[in-house]
Amino acid sequence: MTEFTRADVEVLDRQTGFKGFYRLDVLTLRHRLFNGGWGPALRRELFVRHDAVCVLPYDPWLDRVVLIEQVRVGALDKSERPWMLELVAGLIDKDESPEQVAHREAEEEAGLQLMELIPIIRYFPSPGGSDEQVHLYLATVDSRGAGGVHGLEEEGEDIRVSLWPRPEAVAALSSGRIDNAATIIALQWLETQAAQLRASAGPQP
């Protein structure tokens, strides 16, 4: 079976079409074909953005997760409820590691102190048009006292924090109430690992 690498794509031209907080590049490229030879020159627009860190806070002692809710502009045209239930998340836009971003965003968005930070997966959410990668984690937390409204006022953030028993959060996947990729992936992963996480959690701190 043919296995291609980056060397099998030739970028003929690359121009920046727009640059703001995000960037849009216009590429002309060609690539090798599975049946041999090279394909035609293709024009592709690439949304260039910082990689993201997403964290599912999980309390293994009470078997519940912490989710946040905020308005999302990407859902305005296609959802009657553009306030999305999702994970703690932030962009790697400074000289920080993904782990540092996870801890910072948990404090800013949910008022949480993360305990053990467990990598789940790193993935491309939309590789057909964006170069973003998501670093997805689960973090153990003490959820007692969690809740309220958080976020940075200077960034216009208005983030509501809610506690969900794990079975109720999973049920929200089936009903479509939770409909964003990172939260879906993390909750499905937690379903396969919850028993082990609870067994190894030890006494509640």
Coordinates of C-alpha atoms in Angstrom, one line a residue:
M1 CA 0.0 0.0 0.0
T2 CA 1.3 3.4 -0.9
E3 CA 2.1 5.7 2.0
F4 CA 2.6 9.3 1.1
T5 CA 4.5 11.9 3.2
R6 CA 4.9 15.7 3.1
A7 CA 7.5 15.3 0.4
D8 CA 4.7 14.1 -1.9
V9 CA 3.1 17.5 -1.9
E10 CA 4.6 20.4 -3.8
V11 CA 3.5 23.9 -2.8
L12 CA 3.9 26.0 -6.0
D13 CA 2.7 29.3 -4.4
R14 CA 1.5 30.6 -1.1
Q15 CA 0.1 34.1 -0.4
T16 CA -1.6 35.6 2.6
G17 CA -5.1 36.7 1.7
F18 CA -6.1 38.1 5.1
K19 CA -4.3 38.6 8.4
G20 CA -6.1 39.5 11.7
F21 CA -6.2 37.5 14.9
Y22 CA -6.4 34.6 12.5
R23 CA -4.9 34.3 9.0
L24 CA -6.1 33.0 5.7
D25 CA -3.5 31.8 3.2
V26 CA -4.1 31.0 -0.4
L27 CA -2.0 28.0 -1.7
T28 CA -1.4 26.6 -5.1
L29 CA -0.2 23.0 -4.8
R30 CA -0.1 19.6 -6.4
H31 CA 0.4 16.2 -5.0
R32 CA 1.2 12.6 -6.1
L33 CA -1.6 10.3 -7.1
F34 CA -2.4 6.8 -5.8
N35 CA -2.3 5.5 -9.4
G36 CA 1.1 7.2 -10.1
G37 CA 2.3 10.5 -11.3
W38 CA 1.3 14.0 -10.2
G39 CA -2.1 15.6 -10.1
P40 CA -3.0 19.0 -11.5
A41 CA -2.3 22.3 -9.7
L42 CA -5.0 23.0 -7.1
R43 CA -5.9 26.3 -5.4
R44 CA -6.7 25.8 -1.7
E45 CA -7.6 28.3 1.0
L46 CA -6.1 27.5 4.4
F47 CA -7.3 28.9 7.7
V48 CA -4.2 29.4 9.8
R49 CA -4.8 29.5 13.5
H50 CA -3.1 28.7 16.8
D51 CA -3.4 25.1 18.1
A52 CA -6.0 24.6 20.9
V53 CA -6.0 22.9 24.2
C54 CA -9.3 21.4 25.5
V55 CA -9.8 19.8 28.9
L56 CA -12.6 17.8 30.4
P57 CA -12.6 18.3 34.2
Y58 CA -13.7 15.1 35.9
D59 CA -14.4 14.5 39.5
P60 CA -13.8 10.7 40.0
W61 CA -15.0 10.8 43.6
L62 CA -18.4 12.2 42.7
D63 CA -18.4 10.8 39.2
R64 CA -19.3 14.1 37.6
V65 CA -17.9 16.4 35.0
V66 CA -17.6 20.2 34.8
L67 CA -18.8 21.8 31.6
I68 CA -18.8 25.4 30.5
E69 CA -21.3 27.3 28.4
Q70 CA -20.7 30.4 26.2
V71 CA -22.0 31.8 23.0
R72 CA -20.1 30.7 19.8
V73 CA -20.2 32.7 16.6
G74 CA -19.7 29.6 14.5
A75 CA -23.1 28.3 15.6
L76 CA -25.1 31.5 15.0
D77 CA -26.4 30.6 11.5
K78 CA -27.0 26.9 12.1
S79 CA -28.3 26.5 15.7
E80 CA -31.2 27.9 17.6
R81 CA -29.0 27.6 20.7
P82 CA -25.5 29.1 19.9
W83 CA -24.6 28.9 23.6
M84 CA -22.6 25.7 23.5
L85 CA -21.9 23.2 26.3
E86 CA -18.2 22.5 26.0
L87 CA -14.8 21.9 27.6
V88 CA -12.5 24.3 29.2
A89 CA -10.3 25.4 26.3
G90 CA -7.8 28.0 25.0
L91 CA -5.3 28.7 22.3
I92 CA -1.6 28.2 22.5
D93 CA -0.8 31.9 21.6
K94 CA 2.0 32.6 23.9
D95 CA 5.3 30.9 24.9
E96 CA 3.4 28.2 26.8
S97 CA 3.2 24.4 26.7
P98 CA -0.2 22.7 26.2
E99 CA -0.2 21.7 29.9
Q100 CA 0.4 25.3 31.0
V101 CA -2.5 26.5 28.8
A102 CA -4.7 23.8 30.4
H103 CA -4.1 25.0 33.9
R104 CA -4.4 28.7 33.0
E105 CA -7.7 28.2 31.2
A106 CA -9.2 26.0 33.9
E107 CA -8.6 28.8 36.4
E108 CA -9.8 31.6 34.1
E109 CA -12.9 29.9 32.6
A110 CA -14.1 27.7 35.5
G111 CA -12.2 28.7 38.7
L112 CA -10.8 25.2 38.9
Q113 CA -7.4 23.8 40.0
L114 CA -6.5 20.8 37.9
M115 CA -5.0 17.8 39.7
E116 CA -3.8 15.0 37.3
L117 CA -3.7 16.0 33.7
I118 CA -4.2 13.0 31.4
P119 CA -3.6 13.2 27.6
I120 CA -6.4 11.7 25.5
I121 CA -5.4 12.5 21.9
R122 CA -4.1 15.2 19.6
Y123 CA -6.2 15.6 16.4
F124 CA -7.1 17.9 13.5
P125 CA -10.7 19.1 13.8
S126 CA -11.0 20.3 10.2
P127 CA -8.0 19.4 8.1
G128 CA -9.8 20.1 4.8
G129 CA -9.3 23.9 5.4
S130 CA -7.5 24.6 8.7
D131 CA -4.1 23.7 10.1
E132 CA -5.3 23.8 13.7
Q133 CA -4.5 20.8 16.0
V134 CA -6.4 20.2 19.3
H135 CA -4.5 18.9 22.3
L136 CA -7.3 17.0 24.2
Y137 CA -7.0 16.2 27.9
L138 CA -9.0 14.9 30.8
A139 CA -8.1 16.4 34.2
T140 CA -9.1 15.2 37.6
V141 CA -10.6 17.9 39.8
D142 CA -12.4 18.4 43.2
S143 CA -15.7 19.7 41.9
R144 CA -17.1 20.7 45.2
G145 CA -17.9 24.4 45.1
A146 CA -17.6 24.6 41.3
G147 CA -20.1 26.7 39.4
G148 CA -21.0 30.3 38.8
V149 CA -20.0 32.7 36.0
H150 CA -16.4 33.1 35.0
G151 CA -14.1 34.5 32.2
L152 CA -11.9 37.5 31.6
E153 CA -13.9 40.8 31.5
E154 CA -11.3 42.4 29.2
E155 CA -11.8 39.6 26.6
G156 CA -15.6 39.9 26.8
E157 CA -16.0 36.4 28.2
D158 CA -19.2 35.4 29.9
I159 CA -18.9 31.7 30.8
R160 CA -21.3 29.7 32.9
V161 CA -20.0 26.7 34.7
S162 CA -22.2 23.7 35.4
L163 CA -21.8 20.3 37.1
W164 CA -23.1 17.2 35.3
P165 CA -23.3 13.6 36.7
R166 CA -21.4 11.6 34.1
P167 CA -24.5 9.6 32.9
E168 CA -26.4 12.8 32.3
A169 CA -23.6 14.3 30.3
V170 CA -23.4 11.2 28.2
A171 CA -27.2 11.3 27.7
A172 CA -26.8 14.9 26.4
L173 CA -24.6 13.5 23.6
S174 CA -27.5 11.2 22.5
S175 CA -30.0 14.0 22.6
G176 CA -27.8 16.4 20.6
R177 CA -27.6 18.9 23.4
I178 CA -23.8 18.5 23.3
D179 CA -22.8 18.9 19.6
N180 CA -19.1 20.0 19.4
A181 CA -16.3 17.6 18.6
A182 CA -13.9 18.0 21.5
T183 CA -16.6 17.5 24.1
I184 CA -18.1 14.5 22.3
I185 CA -14.7 12.8 21.9
A186 CA -13.7 13.5 25.5
L187 CA -16.9 12.2 27.0
Q188 CA -16.8 9.1 24.9
W189 CA -13.2 8.5 26.0
L190 CA -14.3 9.0 29.6
E191 CA -17.0 6.3 29.3
T192 CA -14.2 3.7 28.5
Q193 CA -12.0 4.9 31.4
A194 CA -14.3 6.0 34.2
A195 CA -14.3 2.8 36.2
Q196 CA -10.5 2.7 36.2
L197 CA -10.2 6.4 37.1
R198 CA -12.6 6.0 40.0
A199 CA -10.8 2.9 41.2
S200 CA -7.4 4.5 41.2
A201 CA -8.5 7.9 42.6
G202 CA -7.8 7.1 46.2
P203 CA -9.4 9.0 49.1
Q204 CA -11.1 12.3 48.2
P205 CA -8.7 15.2 49.0

